[in-house]
XYZ file of C-alpha atoms in Angstrom:
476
model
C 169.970 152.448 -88.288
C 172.639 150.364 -87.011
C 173.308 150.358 -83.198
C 175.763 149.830 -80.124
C 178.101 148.070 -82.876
C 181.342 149.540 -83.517
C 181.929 151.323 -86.521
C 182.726 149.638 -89.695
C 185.891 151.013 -91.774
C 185.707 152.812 -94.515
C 186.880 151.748 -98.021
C 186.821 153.769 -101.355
C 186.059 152.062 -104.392
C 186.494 152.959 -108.193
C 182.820 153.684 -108.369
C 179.781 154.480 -106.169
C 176.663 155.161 -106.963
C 174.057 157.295 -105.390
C 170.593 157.277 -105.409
C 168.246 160.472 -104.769
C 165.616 160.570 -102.478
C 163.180 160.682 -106.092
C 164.012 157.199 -107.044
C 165.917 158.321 -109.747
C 168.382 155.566 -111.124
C 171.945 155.838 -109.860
C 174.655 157.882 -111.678
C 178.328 157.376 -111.681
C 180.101 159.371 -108.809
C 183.594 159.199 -110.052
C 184.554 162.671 -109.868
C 183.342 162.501 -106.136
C 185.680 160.029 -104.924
C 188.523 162.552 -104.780
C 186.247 164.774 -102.381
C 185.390 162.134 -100.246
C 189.132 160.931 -100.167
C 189.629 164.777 -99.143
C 186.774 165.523 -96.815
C 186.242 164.143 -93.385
C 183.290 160.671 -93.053
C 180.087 162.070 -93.406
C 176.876 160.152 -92.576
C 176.109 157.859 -94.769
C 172.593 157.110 -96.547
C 171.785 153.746 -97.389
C 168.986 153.051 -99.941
C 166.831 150.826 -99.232
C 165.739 149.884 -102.336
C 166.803 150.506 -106.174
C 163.865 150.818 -108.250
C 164.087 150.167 -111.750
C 161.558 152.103 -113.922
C 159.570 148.578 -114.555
C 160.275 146.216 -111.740
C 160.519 148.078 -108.338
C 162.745 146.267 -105.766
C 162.482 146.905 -102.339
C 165.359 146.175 -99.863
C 164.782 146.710 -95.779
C 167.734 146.308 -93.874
C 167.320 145.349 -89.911
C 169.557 144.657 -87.489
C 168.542 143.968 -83.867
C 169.705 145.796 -81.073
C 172.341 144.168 -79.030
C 173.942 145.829 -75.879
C 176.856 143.499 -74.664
C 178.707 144.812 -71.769
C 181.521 147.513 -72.110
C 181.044 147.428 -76.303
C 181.084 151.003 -77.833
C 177.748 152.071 -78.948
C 176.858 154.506 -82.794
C 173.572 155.947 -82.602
C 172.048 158.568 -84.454
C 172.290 158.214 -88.620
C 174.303 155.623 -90.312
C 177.772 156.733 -90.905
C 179.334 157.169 -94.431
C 181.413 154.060 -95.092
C 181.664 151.539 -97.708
C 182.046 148.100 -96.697
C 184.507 145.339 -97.782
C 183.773 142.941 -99.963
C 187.244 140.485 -99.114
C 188.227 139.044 -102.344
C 186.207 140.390 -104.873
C 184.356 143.834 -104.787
C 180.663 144.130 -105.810
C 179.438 146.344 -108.006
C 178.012 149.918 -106.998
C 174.767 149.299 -108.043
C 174.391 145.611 -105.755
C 173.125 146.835 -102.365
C 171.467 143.953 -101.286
C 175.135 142.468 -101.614
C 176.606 145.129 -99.414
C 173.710 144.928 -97.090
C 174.378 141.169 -96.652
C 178.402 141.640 -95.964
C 177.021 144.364 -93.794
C 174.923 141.814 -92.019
C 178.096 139.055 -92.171
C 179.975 141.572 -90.410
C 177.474 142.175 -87.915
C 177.319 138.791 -87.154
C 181.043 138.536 -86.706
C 180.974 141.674 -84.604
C 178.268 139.831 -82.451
C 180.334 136.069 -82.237
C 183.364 138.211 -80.989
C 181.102 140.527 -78.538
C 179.702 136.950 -76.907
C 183.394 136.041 -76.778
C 184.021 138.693 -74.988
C 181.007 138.177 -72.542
C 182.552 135.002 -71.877
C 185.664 136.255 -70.959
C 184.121 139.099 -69.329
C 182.386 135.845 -67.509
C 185.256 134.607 -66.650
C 186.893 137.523 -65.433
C 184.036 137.899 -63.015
C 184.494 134.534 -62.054
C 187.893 134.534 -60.939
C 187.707 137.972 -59.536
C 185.037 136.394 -57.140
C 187.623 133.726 -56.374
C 190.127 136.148 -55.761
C 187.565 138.080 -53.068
C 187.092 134.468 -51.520
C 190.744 134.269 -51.323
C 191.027 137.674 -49.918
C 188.472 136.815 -47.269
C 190.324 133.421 -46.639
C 193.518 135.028 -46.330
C 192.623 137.777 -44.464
C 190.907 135.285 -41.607
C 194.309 133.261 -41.765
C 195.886 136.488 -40.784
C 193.793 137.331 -38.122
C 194.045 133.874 -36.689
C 197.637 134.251 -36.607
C 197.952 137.924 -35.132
C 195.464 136.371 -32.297
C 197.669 133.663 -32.501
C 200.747 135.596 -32.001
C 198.995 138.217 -29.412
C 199.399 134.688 -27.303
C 202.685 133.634 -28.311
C 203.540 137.013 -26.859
C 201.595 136.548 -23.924
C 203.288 133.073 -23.441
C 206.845 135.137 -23.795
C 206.070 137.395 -21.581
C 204.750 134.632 -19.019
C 208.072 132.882 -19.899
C 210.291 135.967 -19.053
C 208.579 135.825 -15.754
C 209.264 132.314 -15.152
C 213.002 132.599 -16.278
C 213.333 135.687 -13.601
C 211.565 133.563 -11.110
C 214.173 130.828 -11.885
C 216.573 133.033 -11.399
C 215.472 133.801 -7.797
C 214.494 130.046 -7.441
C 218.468 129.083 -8.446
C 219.911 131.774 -6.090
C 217.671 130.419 -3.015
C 218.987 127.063 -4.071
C 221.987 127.717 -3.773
C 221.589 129.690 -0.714
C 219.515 126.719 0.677
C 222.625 124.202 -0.259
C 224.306 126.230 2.205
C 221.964 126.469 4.946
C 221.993 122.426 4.491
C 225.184 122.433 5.257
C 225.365 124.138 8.335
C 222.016 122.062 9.243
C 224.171 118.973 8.818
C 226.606 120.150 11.041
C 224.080 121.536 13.571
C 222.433 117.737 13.399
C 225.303 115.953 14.521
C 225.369 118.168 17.532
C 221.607 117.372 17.812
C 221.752 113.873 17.423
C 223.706 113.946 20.390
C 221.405 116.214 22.178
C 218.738 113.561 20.976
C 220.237 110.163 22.774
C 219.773 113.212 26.137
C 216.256 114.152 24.992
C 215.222 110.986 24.719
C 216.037 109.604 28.050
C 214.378 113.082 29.395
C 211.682 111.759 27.455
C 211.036 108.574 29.270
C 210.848 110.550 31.966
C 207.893 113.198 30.986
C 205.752 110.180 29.770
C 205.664 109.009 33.002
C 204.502 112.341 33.853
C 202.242 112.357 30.935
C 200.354 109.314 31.850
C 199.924 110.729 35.582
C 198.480 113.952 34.055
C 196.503 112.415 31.333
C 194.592 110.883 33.911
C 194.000 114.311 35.435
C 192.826 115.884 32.125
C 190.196 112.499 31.590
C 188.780 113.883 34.542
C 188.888 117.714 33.315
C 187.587 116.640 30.047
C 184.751 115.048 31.839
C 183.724 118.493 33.537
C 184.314 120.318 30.427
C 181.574 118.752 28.723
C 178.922 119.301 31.668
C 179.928 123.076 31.566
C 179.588 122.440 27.951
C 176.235 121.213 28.054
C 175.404 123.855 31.202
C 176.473 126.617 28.717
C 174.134 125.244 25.602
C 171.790 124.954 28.029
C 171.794 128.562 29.298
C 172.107 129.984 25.596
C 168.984 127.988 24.952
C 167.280 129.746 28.023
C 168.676 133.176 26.780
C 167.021 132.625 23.182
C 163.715 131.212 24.710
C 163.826 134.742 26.952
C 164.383 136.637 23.971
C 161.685 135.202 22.283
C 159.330 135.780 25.471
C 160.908 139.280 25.348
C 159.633 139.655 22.143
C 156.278 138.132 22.306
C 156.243 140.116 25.905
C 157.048 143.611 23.623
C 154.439 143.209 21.104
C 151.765 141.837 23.825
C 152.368 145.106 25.656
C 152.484 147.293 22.277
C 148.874 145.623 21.128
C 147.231 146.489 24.770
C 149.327 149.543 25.233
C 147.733 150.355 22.230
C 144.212 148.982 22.583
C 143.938 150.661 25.602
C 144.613 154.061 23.762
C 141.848 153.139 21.280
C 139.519 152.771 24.335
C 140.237 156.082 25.204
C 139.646 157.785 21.786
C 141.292 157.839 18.761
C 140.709 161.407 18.638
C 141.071 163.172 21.994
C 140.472 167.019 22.098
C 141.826 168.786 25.209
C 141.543 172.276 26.593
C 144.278 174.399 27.978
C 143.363 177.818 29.912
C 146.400 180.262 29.849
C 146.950 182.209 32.740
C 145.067 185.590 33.704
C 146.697 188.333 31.606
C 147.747 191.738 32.684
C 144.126 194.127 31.230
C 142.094 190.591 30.507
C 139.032 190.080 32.326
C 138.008 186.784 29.868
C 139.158 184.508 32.254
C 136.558 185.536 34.685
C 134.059 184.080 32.330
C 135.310 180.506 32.272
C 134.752 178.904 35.518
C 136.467 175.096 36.029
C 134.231 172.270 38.438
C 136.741 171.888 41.662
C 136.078 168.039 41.052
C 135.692 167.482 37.628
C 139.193 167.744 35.305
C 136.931 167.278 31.840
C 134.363 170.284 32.399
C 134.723 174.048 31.261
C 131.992 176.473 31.984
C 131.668 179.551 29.811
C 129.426 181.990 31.334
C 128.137 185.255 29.035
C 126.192 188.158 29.211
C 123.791 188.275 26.916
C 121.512 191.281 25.825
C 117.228 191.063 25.949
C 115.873 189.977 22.200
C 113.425 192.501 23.051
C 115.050 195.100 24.411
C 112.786 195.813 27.150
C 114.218 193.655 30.239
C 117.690 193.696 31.375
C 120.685 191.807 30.492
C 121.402 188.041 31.506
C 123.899 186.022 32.207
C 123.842 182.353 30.601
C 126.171 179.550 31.397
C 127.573 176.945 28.379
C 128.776 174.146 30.012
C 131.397 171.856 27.529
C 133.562 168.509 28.137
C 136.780 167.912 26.967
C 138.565 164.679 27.271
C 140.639 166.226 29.900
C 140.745 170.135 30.757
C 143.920 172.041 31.979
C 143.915 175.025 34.373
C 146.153 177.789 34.434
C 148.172 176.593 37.069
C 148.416 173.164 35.368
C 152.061 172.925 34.645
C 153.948 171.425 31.173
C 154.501 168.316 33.142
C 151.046 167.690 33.082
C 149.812 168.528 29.878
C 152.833 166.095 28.655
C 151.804 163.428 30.665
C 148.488 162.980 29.146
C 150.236 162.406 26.403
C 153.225 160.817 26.713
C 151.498 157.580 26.311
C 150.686 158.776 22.535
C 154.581 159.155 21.796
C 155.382 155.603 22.556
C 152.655 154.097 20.650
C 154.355 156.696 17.414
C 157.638 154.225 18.852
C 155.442 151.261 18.386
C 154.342 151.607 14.939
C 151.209 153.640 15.006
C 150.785 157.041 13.565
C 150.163 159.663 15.997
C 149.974 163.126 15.190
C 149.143 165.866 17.818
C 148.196 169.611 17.121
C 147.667 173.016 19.257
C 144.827 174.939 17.602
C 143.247 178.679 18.857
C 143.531 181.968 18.214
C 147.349 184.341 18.055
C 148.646 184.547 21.471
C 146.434 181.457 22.934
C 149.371 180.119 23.918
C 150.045 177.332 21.447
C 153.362 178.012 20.636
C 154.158 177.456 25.066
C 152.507 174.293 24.956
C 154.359 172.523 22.198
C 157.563 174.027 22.227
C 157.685 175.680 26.270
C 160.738 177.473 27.584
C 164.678 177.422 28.035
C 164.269 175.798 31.175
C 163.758 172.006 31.832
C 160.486 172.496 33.739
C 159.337 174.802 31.378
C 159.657 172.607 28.411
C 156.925 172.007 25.936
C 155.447 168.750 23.940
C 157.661 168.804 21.257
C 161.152 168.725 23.541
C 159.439 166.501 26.118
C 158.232 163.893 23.330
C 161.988 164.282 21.284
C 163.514 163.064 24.776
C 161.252 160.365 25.541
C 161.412 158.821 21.576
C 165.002 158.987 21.991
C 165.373 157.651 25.355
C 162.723 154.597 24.684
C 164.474 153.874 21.563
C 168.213 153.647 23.101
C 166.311 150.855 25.580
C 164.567 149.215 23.405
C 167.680 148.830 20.838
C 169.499 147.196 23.657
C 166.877 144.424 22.945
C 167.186 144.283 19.363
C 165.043 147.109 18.039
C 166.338 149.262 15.229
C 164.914 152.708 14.935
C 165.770 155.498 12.025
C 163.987 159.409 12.866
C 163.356 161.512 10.463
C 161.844 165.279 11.138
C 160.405 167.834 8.905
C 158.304 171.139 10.415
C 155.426 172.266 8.834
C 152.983 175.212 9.300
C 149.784 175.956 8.489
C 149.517 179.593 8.420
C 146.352 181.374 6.448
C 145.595 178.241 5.211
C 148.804 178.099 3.291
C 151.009 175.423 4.228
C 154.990 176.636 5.170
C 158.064 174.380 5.423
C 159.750 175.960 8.438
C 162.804 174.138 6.936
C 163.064 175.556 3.754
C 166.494 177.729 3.605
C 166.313 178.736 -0.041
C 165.143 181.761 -1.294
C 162.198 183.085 0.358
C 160.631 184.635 -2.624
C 160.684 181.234 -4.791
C 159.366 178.830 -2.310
C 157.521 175.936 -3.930
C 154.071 174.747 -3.131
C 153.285 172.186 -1.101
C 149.727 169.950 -1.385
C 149.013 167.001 1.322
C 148.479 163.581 -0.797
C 147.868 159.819 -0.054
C 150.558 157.565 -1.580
C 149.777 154.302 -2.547
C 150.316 152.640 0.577
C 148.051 154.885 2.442
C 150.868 157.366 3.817
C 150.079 160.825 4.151
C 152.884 162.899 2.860
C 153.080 166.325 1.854
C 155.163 167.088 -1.432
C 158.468 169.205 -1.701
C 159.104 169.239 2.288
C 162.236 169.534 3.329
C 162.793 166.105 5.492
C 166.088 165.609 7.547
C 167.691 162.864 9.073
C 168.159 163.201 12.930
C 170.299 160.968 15.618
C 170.061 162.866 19.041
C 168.221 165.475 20.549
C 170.945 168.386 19.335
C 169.946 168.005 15.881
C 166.152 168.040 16.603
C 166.974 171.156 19.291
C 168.936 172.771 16.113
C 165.933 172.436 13.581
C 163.715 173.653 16.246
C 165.908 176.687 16.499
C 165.353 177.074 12.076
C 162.086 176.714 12.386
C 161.069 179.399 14.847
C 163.351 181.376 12.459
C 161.021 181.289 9.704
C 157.956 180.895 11.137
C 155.202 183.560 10.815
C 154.671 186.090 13.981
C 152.347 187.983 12.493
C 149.100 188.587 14.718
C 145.348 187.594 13.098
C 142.636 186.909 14.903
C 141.626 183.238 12.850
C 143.344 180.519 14.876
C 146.564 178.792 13.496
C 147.593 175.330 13.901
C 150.745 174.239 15.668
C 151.309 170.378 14.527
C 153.965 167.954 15.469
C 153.890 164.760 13.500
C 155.360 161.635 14.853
C-alpha cells in the first residue's frame, strides 16, 4: 500500500499479465487492454510474488510512510496503473522490475518533496522577514505620526507667534511714534530740567535739615518697636497663663465635682394636687435640704391591734420642695453643664412615675422663669462657649433626643414613617463612647435650632399614661 505520494500515471502496454489470487501462472491479457483503454482506472493489485510451480519466489514491496507538508496524500488500495519503464519496457511477467522503477520513482517523488520543504523553508523564512519588516515599518510610522502630531503642534505654536508678531510690529510702530512725540516733549523737558535742577539744590538743603529730624524719628521708632515686641511677648505669655489658668480651673472645677459624687440622685416633690392627699405623707426637716420623710399607715400582722403609723426616713444628695422653683433645681446643676463644656461626659435623667412631673423639670414652661434643665443648660453651653471662643476655644454641638418608653428606646427625631422605624441598641465603640445605633443626630449653632428640635420631639413623644416610671434623659 503506497501512501501520501501522488499518483503515478498510467501507461498501457502490449501485454499484461495477471496473476489470481491461487497462484496460478500468469496468462496473456491482450484482449483486456481494449477494456481497460475503455473503462475508467480501477484499483490496481500488485502481486507480490510469482510462483513458479518448482521454485517459489516471493517479492514484498514496502515503502515508508512520508508526510511532507502540503503533498497530496492516496490511501486506501493501490490504484490500477502501470508504470514506465523510460527507454525500454519490461516484460509483463518481471515485477520485481516494476516494483524497483516503482521504488525509483518513489524516491524521485521524495528528492522533489524535500525540495519542496526547502523552499517551503524558505518561504517561511522570508515571510518571517517580511513580519519583521512589517513590525519595523509599522514603528517607523508611528514614530513619524508622533513625530508629525509635534510638527503640528510646533505650527500651531508658530501661527501664534506670527499673530503675536503681528501685534508686536503694530505696537512698534505705534511705539516709533510715541518716540517721537517723547523727543519732542524732551527738549521741552530738558529745559524744564536746567529749572528743576536749581529747585533741586534748593530741597537738599531742606533734605539734610529734615534728615536730621527723621535720625531722630527713626531713633523712637525702634523703642516703640521694641515696646511693641515687647507687649506681644506679654500678650502670648498671658495667653499661655490663660490657658494653663483654663485647664487649672477645668481639673479642680472638675475634681471638686468628683468630691461631690459622680453619681448624685436628687428628689423633687411636685406641688399638692387638686384630690391628692400623698403629699401629706412626706414631711421635709425645716433645716435639713437632703432629708425626706415618708410616713405610712400600716395595718397589725395580727390583726388584733390597731393600725400604725411608721416613718421611713431617706437622704438624697439634695431634696427639692414644692415651692422650690426651676432656678433652683438648675442651679445644682449648672455646674455639671460646664464640666460637659470642659470635656467630661455628663449625662442627667428625670426618672418616676406618669405625671411625676419629669417632663416640668427638664423641659419647664413658655416663660423664662418657668424654664426647665434642658433650655436652661442649651443657654448656658451656648453662652460659655461664645466666651470661651473669644479665647481660642472651638466648640461643634451636636443633639439627638432619645426616649426610653416601655423599655423600648424612641428617637424623638425620627420623621420617617412611623410604622417602619428601625431599632435602636446602646453599644460601646472602640474608644469607649457610648452611642446608640440608627439615631437621628443633628448639627446645631444657636439656641433656635435646639428650641426647634425640642418642639419635634414633644411631637412624637409618647403621652400615654402607665403607672411604671419613664425616663426623661438629656445627654450632654
Amino acid at each position: 500500500m503506497f501512501t501520501n505520494t501522488p499518483r503515478l500515471p498510467v501507461m498501457s502496454g502490449k501485454r499484461a499479465l495477471t496473476s489470481s489470487s491461487d497462484g496460478e501462472l500468469p496468462q496473456p491479457a491482450q484482449k483486456k487492454m481494449r477494456k481497460q483503454e475503455q473503462e475508467p482506472p480501477q484499483k490496481l493489485k500488485l502481486a507480490t510474488s510469482v510462483v513458479p510451480p518448482r521454485h517459489p519466489v516471493v517479492l514484498k514491496a514496502t515503502v515508508k510512510q512520508i508526510r511532507p507538508t502540503g503533498a497530496a496524500t492516496v490511501a486506501g488500495a493501490p490504484s490500477r496503473a502501470t508504470i514506465s519503464t523510460g527507454a525500454s519496457r519490461r516484460p509483463g511477467w518481471d515485477l520485481k522490475g516494476k516494483i524497483s522503477d516503482l521504488e525509483t520513482k518513489v524516491q524521485n517523488y521524495q528528492t522533489r518533496i524535500k525540495s519542496v520543504n526547502q523552499e517551503n523553508e524558505c518561504l517561511k523564512a522570508s515571510v518571517s522577514k517580511a513580519q519583521k519588516r512589517t513590525a519595523e515599518i509599522e514603528e517607523e510610522n508611528n514614530r513619524l505620526k508622533k513625530r508629525l502630531g509635534q510638527c503640528e503642534e510646533e505650527l500651531v505654536t508658530l501661527v501664534t507667534i506670527k499673530g503675536d508678531l503681528e501685534k508686536t510690529t503694530e505696537e512698534r510702530d505705534g511705539l516709533k511714534k510715541d518716540f517721537k512725540k517723547l523727543t519732542e516733549e524732551h527738549k521741552v523737558l530738558e529745559g524744564l530740567r536746567d529749572h528743576l535742577e536749581s529747585e533741586l539744590r534748593n530741597v537738599q538743603t531742606q533734605l539734610s535739615i529734615q534728615t536730621s529730624g527723621l535720625s531722630r524719628c527713626q531713633d523712637s521708632l525702634k523703642e516703640s518697636q521694641e515696646m511693641v515686641q515687647n507687649l506681644e511677648e506679654t500678650v502670648a505669655h498671658q495667653r499661655e497663663d490663660l490657658h494653663l489658668g483654663e485647664m487649672e480651673r477645668r481639673k479642680l472645677h472638675n475634681t471638686i465635682q468628683e468630691l461631690k459624687g459622680n453619681i448624685r440622685v436628687f428628689c423633687r416633690v411636685r406641688p399638692l394636687l387638686s384630690g391628692n392627699s400623698d403629699i401629706l405623707h412626706i414631711q421635709l426637716p425645716a433645716n435639713d435640704n437632703k432629708a425626706l420623710t415618708l410616713a405610712k399607715m400600716e395595718e397589725s400582722h395580727t390583726g388584733r391591734t390597731v393600725d400604725t403609723q411608721k416613718s421611713y426616713n431617706f437622704s438624697f444628695d439634695r431634696v427639692f420642695g414644692p415651692r422650690s422653683s426651676q432656678s433652683e433645681v438648675f442651679e445644682e446643676i449648672s455646674q455639671l453643664v460646664q464640666s460637659a463644656l470642659d470635656g467630661y461626659n455628663v449625662c442627667c435623667f428625670a426618672y418616676g412615675p406618669t405625671g411625676s412631673g419629669k417632663t416640668f423639670t427638664m423641659e419647664g414652661g413658655e416663660e423664662g422663669d418657668k424654664w426647665g434643665v434642658i433650655p436652661r443648660a442649651v443657654r448656658q453651653i451656648f453662652k460659655t462657649a461664645k466666651g470661651l471662643g473669644e479665647q481660642g476655644w472651638q466648640y461643634s454641638f451636636t443633639a439627638s433626643f432619645v426616649e426610653i418608653y416601655n423599655e423600648t428606646l424612641r428617637d424623638l427625631l425620627y420623621r420617617g414613617n412611623p410604622k417602619k422605624r428601625p431599632e435602636h441598641e446602646i453599644r460601646k465603640n472602640p474608644n469607649n463612647e457610648i452611642t446608640v445605633t440608627n439615631l437621628t443626630y443633628q448639627k446645631v449653632t444657636n439656641e433656635d435650632e435646639v428650641h426647634n428640635l425640642i418642639m419635634l420631639a414633644n411631637q412624637n413623644r409618647s403621652t400615654a399614661q402607665t403607672g411604671i416610671p419613664t425616663l426623661r434623659v438629656p445627654i450632654l
